[in-house]
Amino acid sequence: MKLTQEQRIQLHEFNNLTKSLSFNMYDICYTRTKEEREAYIAYIDEQYNSDRLTKILSTVAEIIGAHVLNVAKQDYVPQGASVTVLVSEGPVVEVPNESFEESPGPLPDNVVIQLDKSHITVHTYPEYDPNEGICTFRADIDVSTCGEISPLKALNYLIHSFDTDIMTIDYRVRGFTRDINGQKLFIDHDISSIQNYIPDEVLDQYHMIDVNVYQEHIFHTKCKLKEFDLNNYLFGYTKDTLSPQEQLEITERLTIEMDEIFYGKNII
């Protein structure tokens, strides 16, 4: 009989490992005028207001098996929003075998496993280039859990919850727990890459770079869309209304913006 992870390792009291997932997404847009820019920012503020973000984080709590204790949310003026969700141990409906395997987590479904004393936060950052043209919307989501399951199980759902041109994902396991003999355990599950928690159909859409420090249990993955369609980056009009030269210039500006965010450095 194959033993489960819990049967192989018997812990002394509670699992004290802290597992933190940081999911950063970017949406890029090109606006020709101040009016278009303001309309785009207003659209983003409406699409990702604190009420919708609260629903997203509540679903994340369900996926990782948490009970919501408290929600603090705020919409800011002139733009942006923040939500912080404090969660605690939730009811255990089922403990699936795949919880201990590298695989994409579920889309919204039943609560599947328990955890304790955790939090989930999101902050949004709409901004634009002072020279007009480029607008960038960023959302930062942090999921921090204590216990057996990794918050990476919520990554699949988070990816599907946002229109994302670029993603930066960090995962780290901190602290230690002890087995019944007092032996320290600094990680309680196998992981070789964050990419193993992303569905194949999403992997096929993005260029990806991994930077991992295995001995420190630190994992980092950057993703940028492979296909580029200018129509997806124009707000309120299509590329057919632009001259070939305008299309070329805007495409170049958008490409540079995305590359700079992806590689984390200024290109020009």
mmCIF file of C-alpha atoms in Angstrom:
data_model
loop_
_atom_site.group_PDB
_atom_site.id
_atom_site.type_symbol
_atom_site.label_atom_id
_atom_site.label_comp_id
_atom_site.label_asym_id
_atom_site.label_seq_id
_atom_site.Cartn_x
_atom_site.Cartn_y
_atom_site.Cartn_z
ATOM 1 C CA MET A 1 0.000 0.000 0.000
ATOM 2 C CA LYS A 2 1.361 3.411 -0.968
ATOM 3 C CA LEU A 3 1.579 5.757 2.003
ATOM 4 C CA THR A 4 0.300 9.291 1.818
ATOM 5 C CA GLN A 5 2.523 12.252 2.707
ATOM 6 C CA GLU A 6 0.840 12.496 6.123
ATOM 7 C CA GLN A 7 1.462 8.808 6.845
ATOM 8 C CA ARG A 8 5.127 8.969 5.806
ATOM 9 C CA ILE A 9 5.916 11.952 8.020
ATOM 10 C CA GLN A 10 4.354 12.244 11.459
ATOM 11 C CA LEU A 11 4.686 15.763 12.796
ATOM 12 C CA HIS A 12 5.071 17.005 16.331
ATOM 13 C CA GLU A 13 2.022 19.231 16.811
ATOM 14 C CA PHE A 14 1.105 21.768 14.106
ATOM 15 C CA ASN A 15 2.851 22.230 10.741
ATOM 16 C CA ASN A 16 4.642 25.579 11.253
ATOM 17 C CA LEU A 17 5.951 26.000 7.705
ATOM 18 C CA THR A 18 4.944 29.268 6.034
ATOM 19 C CA LYS A 19 4.347 29.103 2.289
ATOM 20 C CA SER A 20 4.055 32.395 0.431
ATOM 21 C CA LEU A 21 2.908 32.946 -3.148
ATOM 22 C CA SER A 22 3.308 36.347 -4.783
ATOM 23 C CA PHE A 23 1.453 36.740 -8.084
ATOM 24 C CA ASN A 24 2.048 39.958 -10.027
ATOM 25 C CA MET A 25 0.189 40.601 -13.275
ATOM 26 C CA TYR A 26 0.495 43.409 -15.827
ATOM 27 C CA ASP A 27 -1.968 44.639 -18.434
ATOM 28 C CA ILE A 28 -0.553 46.991 -21.086
ATOM 29 C CA CYS A 29 -2.546 49.464 -23.202
ATOM 30 C CA TYR A 30 -1.803 52.221 -25.711
ATOM 31 C CA THR A 31 -3.851 55.442 -25.561
ATOM 32 C CA ARG A 32 -3.377 58.319 -27.987
ATOM 33 C CA THR A 33 -4.913 61.114 -25.940
ATOM 34 C CA LYS A 34 -5.468 62.189 -22.356
ATOM 35 C CA GLU A 35 -9.167 61.420 -22.759
ATOM 36 C CA GLU A 36 -8.442 57.862 -23.919
ATOM 37 C CA ARG A 37 -6.011 57.390 -21.055
ATOM 38 C CA GLU A 38 -8.538 58.576 -18.482
ATOM 39 C CA ALA A 39 -11.179 56.306 -20.007
ATOM 40 C CA TYR A 40 -8.817 53.311 -19.782
ATOM 41 C CA ILE A 41 -7.967 54.047 -16.134
ATOM 42 C CA ALA A 42 -11.680 54.392 -15.350
ATOM 43 C CA TYR A 43 -12.349 51.071 -17.090
ATOM 44 C CA ILE A 44 -9.631 49.320 -15.088
ATOM 45 C CA ASP A 45 -10.905 50.842 -11.846
ATOM 46 C CA GLU A 46 -14.368 49.497 -12.612
ATOM 47 C CA GLN A 47 -13.175 46.057 -13.729
ATOM 48 C CA TYR A 48 -10.912 45.565 -10.727
ATOM 49 C CA ASN A 49 -12.688 47.452 -7.965
ATOM 50 C CA SER A 50 -12.496 46.280 -4.370
ATOM 51 C CA ASP A 51 -15.798 44.372 -4.578
ATOM 52 C CA ARG A 52 -14.666 42.216 -7.492
ATOM 53 C CA LEU A 53 -11.227 41.724 -5.956
ATOM 54 C CA THR A 54 -12.881 40.590 -2.732
ATOM 55 C CA LYS A 55 -14.802 37.929 -4.664
ATOM 56 C CA ILE A 56 -11.560 36.724 -6.275
ATOM 57 C CA LEU A 57 -9.765 36.475 -2.931
ATOM 58 C CA SER A 58 -12.749 34.738 -1.332
ATOM 59 C CA THR A 59 -12.593 32.086 -4.036
ATOM 60 C CA VAL A 60 -8.853 31.711 -3.439
ATOM 61 C CA ALA A 61 -9.648 31.100 0.241
ATOM 62 C CA GLU A 62 -12.093 28.357 -0.756
ATOM 63 C CA ILE A 63 -9.569 26.699 -3.075
ATOM 64 C CA ILE A 64 -6.882 26.516 -0.402
ATOM 65 C CA GLY A 65 -9.383 25.462 2.265
ATOM 66 C CA ALA A 66 -9.550 28.566 4.440
ATOM 67 C CA HIS A 67 -12.299 30.158 6.496
ATOM 68 C CA VAL A 68 -12.571 33.935 6.060
ATOM 69 C CA LEU A 69 -12.342 35.750 9.392
ATOM 70 C CA ASN A 70 -12.216 39.361 8.260
ATOM 71 C CA VAL A 71 -12.151 41.419 5.065
ATOM 72 C CA ALA A 72 -10.732 44.945 4.785
ATOM 73 C CA LYS A 73 -11.165 46.659 1.416
ATOM 74 C CA GLN A 74 -10.640 50.112 -0.009
ATOM 75 C CA ASP A 75 -11.092 51.889 -3.348
ATOM 76 C CA TYR A 76 -8.667 54.794 -3.695
ATOM 77 C CA VAL A 77 -8.972 58.218 -5.306
ATOM 78 C CA PRO A 78 -8.013 58.859 -8.059
ATOM 79 C CA GLN A 79 -7.510 55.135 -8.793
ATOM 80 C CA GLY A 80 -6.486 51.781 -7.375
ATOM 81 C CA ALA A 81 -7.867 49.380 -4.784
ATOM 82 C CA SER A 82 -6.681 47.139 -1.951
ATOM 83 C CA VAL A 83 -8.196 44.121 -0.218
ATOM 84 C CA THR A 84 -6.838 42.171 2.750
ATOM 85 C CA VAL A 85 -8.457 38.912 3.836
ATOM 86 C CA LEU A 86 -7.580 37.287 7.160
ATOM 87 C CA VAL A 87 -8.298 33.560 7.111
ATOM 88 C CA SER A 88 -8.065 30.634 9.510
ATOM 89 C CA GLU A 89 -8.493 26.896 9.445
ATOM 90 C CA GLY A 90 -11.387 25.812 7.276
ATOM 91 C CA PRO A 91 -13.472 22.641 7.148
ATOM 92 C CA VAL A 92 -11.956 19.587 5.535
ATOM 93 C CA VAL A 93 -14.174 18.180 2.791
ATOM 94 C CA GLU A 94 -11.608 15.895 1.212
ATOM 95 C CA VAL A 95 -7.840 15.489 1.103
ATOM 96 C CA PRO A 96 -6.988 14.608 -2.524
ATOM 97 C CA ASN A 97 -3.755 12.803 -3.393
ATOM 98 C CA GLU A 98 -2.787 15.481 -5.891
ATOM 99 C CA SER A 99 -2.364 17.993 -3.073
ATOM 100 C CA PHE A 100 1.170 16.665 -2.641
ATOM 101 C CA GLU A 101 2.036 16.514 -6.343
ATOM 102 C CA GLU A 102 3.261 19.203 -8.724
ATOM 103 C CA SER A 103 0.142 19.928 -10.750
ATOM 104 C CA PRO A 104 -2.131 22.878 -11.557
ATOM 105 C CA GLY A 105 -4.655 23.631 -8.863
ATOM 106 C CA PRO A 106 -8.399 23.609 -9.416
ATOM 107 C CA LEU A 107 -10.675 26.259 -10.756
ATOM 108 C CA PRO A 108 -13.457 27.122 -8.262
ATOM 109 C CA ASP A 109 -14.751 23.974 -6.599
ATOM 110 C CA ASN A 110 -15.209 22.599 -3.079
ATOM 111 C CA VAL A 111 -12.913 23.260 -0.130
ATOM 112 C CA VAL A 112 -10.356 20.475 -0.238
ATOM 113 C CA ILE A 113 -7.919 20.736 2.681
ATOM 114 C CA GLN A 114 -7.248 22.624 5.902
ATOM 115 C CA LEU A 115 -4.747 25.252 6.947
ATOM 116 C CA ASP A 116 -4.410 27.789 9.745
ATOM 117 C CA LYS A 117 -3.629 31.459 10.466
ATOM 118 C CA SER A 118 -3.099 32.883 6.999
ATOM 119 C CA HIS A 119 -3.788 35.969 4.918
ATOM 120 C CA ILE A 120 -4.495 36.927 1.325
ATOM 121 C CA THR A 121 -3.988 40.433 -0.048
ATOM 122 C CA VAL A 122 -4.312 42.292 -3.334
ATOM 123 C CA HIS A 123 -3.244 45.801 -4.339
ATOM 124 C CA THR A 124 -3.734 47.425 -7.753
ATOM 125 C CA TYR A 125 -1.531 50.033 -9.421
ATOM 126 C CA PRO A 126 -2.878 51.772 -12.555
ATOM 127 C CA GLU A 127 -0.212 54.088 -14.007
ATOM 128 C CA TYR A 128 0.855 55.707 -17.251
ATOM 129 C CA ASP A 129 3.858 57.142 -19.057
ATOM 130 C CA PRO A 130 4.117 60.940 -18.490
ATOM 131 C CA ASN A 131 4.843 61.324 -22.214
ATOM 132 C CA GLU A 132 1.442 59.803 -23.088
ATOM 133 C CA GLY A 133 0.856 56.618 -25.030
ATOM 134 C CA ILE A 134 1.613 53.740 -22.684
ATOM 135 C CA CYS A 135 -0.675 52.794 -19.790
ATOM 136 C CA THR A 136 0.149 49.932 -17.439
ATOM 137 C CA PHE A 137 -2.102 48.245 -14.916
ATOM 138 C CA ARG A 138 -0.490 46.051 -12.256
ATOM 139 C CA ALA A 139 -2.122 43.879 -9.619
ATOM 140 C CA ASP A 140 -0.127 42.272 -6.789
ATOM 141 C CA ILE A 141 -1.686 39.281 -5.018
ATOM 142 C CA ASP A 142 -0.037 37.634 -2.016
ATOM 143 C CA VAL A 143 -1.232 34.353 -0.506
ATOM 144 C CA SER A 144 0.496 33.281 2.702
ATOM 145 C CA THR A 145 -0.434 30.014 4.408
ATOM 146 C CA CYS A 146 0.659 27.894 7.327
ATOM 147 C CA GLY A 147 0.108 24.154 7.132
ATOM 148 C CA GLU A 148 0.312 21.364 4.615
ATOM 149 C CA ILE A 149 -1.058 22.711 1.350
ATOM 150 C CA SER A 150 0.827 25.098 -0.905
ATOM 151 C CA PRO A 151 -0.921 28.307 -2.014
ATOM 152 C CA LEU A 152 0.328 27.399 -5.505
ATOM 153 C CA LYS A 153 -2.919 25.411 -5.765
ATOM 154 C CA ALA A 154 -4.674 28.775 -6.225
ATOM 155 C CA LEU A 155 -2.351 29.909 -9.039
ATOM 156 C CA ASN A 156 -4.397 28.387 -11.859
ATOM 157 C CA TYR A 157 -7.490 30.273 -10.708
ATOM 158 C CA LEU A 158 -5.598 33.556 -10.288
ATOM 159 C CA ILE A 159 -4.241 33.333 -13.839
ATOM 160 C CA HIS A 160 -7.777 32.834 -15.157
ATOM 161 C CA SER A 161 -9.100 35.783 -13.117
ATOM 162 C CA PHE A 162 -7.058 38.483 -14.873
ATOM 163 C CA ASP A 163 -6.323 39.554 -18.445
ATOM 164 C CA THR A 164 -2.571 39.207 -18.257
ATOM 165 C CA ASP A 165 0.187 40.232 -20.649
ATOM 166 C CA ILE A 166 3.028 39.614 -18.193
ATOM 167 C CA MET A 167 3.147 37.614 -14.963
ATOM 168 C CA THR A 168 5.824 37.532 -12.289
ATOM 169 C CA ILE A 169 5.370 34.719 -9.781
ATOM 170 C CA ASP A 170 7.349 34.055 -6.612
ATOM 171 C CA TYR A 171 6.995 31.150 -4.185
ATOM 172 C CA ARG A 172 8.926 30.593 -0.978
ATOM 173 C CA VAL A 173 8.762 28.162 1.940
ATOM 174 C CA ARG A 174 10.003 29.652 5.238
ATOM 175 C CA GLY A 175 10.589 28.427 8.757
ATOM 176 C CA PHE A 176 10.530 24.788 9.818
ATOM 177 C CA THR A 177 8.365 22.211 11.505
ATOM 178 C CA ARG A 178 9.380 19.067 13.439
ATOM 179 C CA ASP A 179 8.585 15.397 13.168
ATOM 180 C CA ILE A 180 7.733 13.343 16.268
ATOM 181 C CA ASN A 181 11.447 12.719 16.870
ATOM 182 C CA GLY A 182 12.273 16.448 16.876
ATOM 183 C CA GLN A 183 13.931 16.406 13.435
ATOM 184 C CA LYS A 184 13.487 19.734 11.633
ATOM 185 C CA LEU A 185 11.684 19.749 8.286
ATOM 186 C CA PHE A 186 12.313 22.859 6.181
ATOM 187 C CA ILE A 187 9.939 21.835 3.367
ATOM 188 C CA ASP A 188 7.213 19.211 3.276
ATOM 189 C CA HIS A 189 6.604 18.764 -0.455
ATOM 190 C CA ASP A 190 8.562 18.324 -3.678
ATOM 191 C CA ILE A 191 8.774 21.250 -6.087
ATOM 192 C CA SER A 192 11.089 21.785 -9.035
ATOM 193 C CA SER A 193 9.380 24.751 -10.734
ATOM 194 C CA ILE A 194 6.355 27.001 -10.413
ATOM 195 C CA GLN A 195 5.648 26.077 -14.039
ATOM 196 C CA ASN A 196 4.481 22.660 -12.867
ATOM 197 C CA TYR A 197 1.492 24.367 -11.259
ATOM 198 C CA ILE A 198 0.457 26.134 -14.481
ATOM 199 C CA PRO A 199 -1.831 24.308 -16.983
ATOM 200 C CA ASP A 200 -0.331 23.270 -20.313
ATOM 201 C CA GLU A 201 -2.664 25.527 -22.308
ATOM 202 C CA VAL A 202 -1.363 28.530 -20.365
ATOM 203 C CA LEU A 203 2.266 27.413 -20.664
ATOM 204 C CA ASP A 204 1.835 27.313 -24.434
ATOM 205 C CA GLN A 205 0.758 30.985 -24.492
ATOM 206 C CA TYR A 206 3.797 32.440 -22.703
ATOM 207 C CA HIS A 207 7.544 32.799 -22.910
ATOM 208 C CA MET A 208 8.862 31.786 -19.483
ATOM 209 C CA ILE A 209 12.049 32.203 -17.456
ATOM 210 C CA ASP A 210 12.785 30.417 -14.175
ATOM 211 C CA VAL A 211 15.189 31.647 -11.487
ATOM 212 C CA ASN A 212 15.211 29.124 -8.632
ATOM 213 C CA VAL A 213 17.332 28.819 -5.479
ATOM 214 C CA TYR A 214 16.501 25.243 -4.538
ATOM 215 C CA GLN A 215 18.583 25.040 -1.357
ATOM 216 C CA GLU A 216 16.743 28.098 0.002
ATOM 217 C CA HIS A 217 13.303 26.939 -1.216
ATOM 218 C CA ILE A 218 12.891 30.072 -3.344
ATOM 219 C CA PHE A 219 11.214 29.802 -6.758
ATOM 220 C CA HIS A 220 10.674 32.545 -9.344
ATOM 221 C CA THR A 221 8.973 32.429 -12.751
ATOM 222 C CA LYS A 222 8.423 35.246 -15.268
ATOM 223 C CA CYS A 223 5.911 34.950 -18.132
ATOM 224 C CA LYS A 224 5.266 37.073 -21.236
ATOM 225 C CA LEU A 225 2.651 36.472 -23.926
ATOM 226 C CA LYS A 226 4.076 34.959 -27.117
ATOM 227 C CA GLU A 227 1.516 36.258 -29.599
ATOM 228 C CA PHE A 228 1.112 39.963 -30.239
ATOM 229 C CA ASP A 229 -2.040 41.425 -31.784
ATOM 230 C CA LEU A 230 -2.033 45.226 -31.818
ATOM 231 C CA ASN A 231 -5.845 45.307 -31.563
ATOM 232 C CA ASN A 232 -5.589 43.851 -28.059
ATOM 233 C CA TYR A 233 -3.617 46.903 -26.889
ATOM 234 C CA LEU A 234 -5.719 49.711 -28.385
ATOM 235 C CA PHE A 235 -8.504 51.179 -26.262
ATOM 236 C CA GLY A 236 -11.696 52.135 -28.072
ATOM 237 C CA TYR A 237 -10.518 51.640 -31.668
ATOM 238 C CA THR A 238 -8.742 49.132 -33.917
ATOM 239 C CA LYS A 239 -5.487 49.185 -35.865
ATOM 240 C CA ASP A 240 -7.429 49.624 -39.124
ATOM 241 C CA THR A 241 -7.894 53.286 -38.178
ATOM 242 C CA LEU A 242 -4.109 53.770 -38.050
ATOM 243 C CA SER A 243 -1.629 54.236 -40.864
ATOM 244 C CA PRO A 244 0.979 51.481 -41.395
ATOM 245 C CA GLN A 245 3.634 53.805 -39.944
ATOM 246 C CA GLU A 246 1.519 54.486 -36.844
ATOM 247 C CA GLN A 247 0.936 50.763 -36.384
ATOM 248 C CA LEU A 248 4.682 50.129 -36.584
ATOM 249 C CA GLU A 249 5.571 52.883 -34.110
ATOM 250 C CA ILE A 250 2.924 51.850 -31.569
ATOM 251 C CA THR A 251 3.902 48.196 -31.862
ATOM 252 C CA GLU A 252 7.529 49.102 -31.188
ATOM 253 C CA ARG A 253 6.619 51.165 -28.109
ATOM 254 C CA LEU A 254 4.405 48.413 -26.703
ATOM 255 C CA THR A 255 7.035 45.745 -27.364
ATOM 256 C CA ILE A 256 9.717 47.752 -25.563
ATOM 257 C CA GLU A 257 7.397 48.351 -22.612
ATOM 258 C CA MET A 258 6.618 44.641 -22.283
ATOM 259 C CA ASP A 259 10.258 43.607 -22.664
ATOM 260 C CA GLU A 260 11.370 46.101 -20.016
ATOM 261 C CA ILE A 261 8.817 44.765 -17.547
ATOM 262 C CA PHE A 262 9.633 41.145 -18.397
ATOM 263 C CA TYR A 263 13.415 41.524 -18.103
ATOM 264 C CA GLY A 264 13.267 44.059 -15.275
ATOM 265 C CA LYS A 265 15.499 46.671 -16.870
ATOM 266 C CA ASN A 266 15.304 49.728 -19.121
ATOM 267 C CA ILE A 267 16.102 48.917 -22.742
ATOM 268 C CA ILE A 268 16.229 52.479 -24.056
#
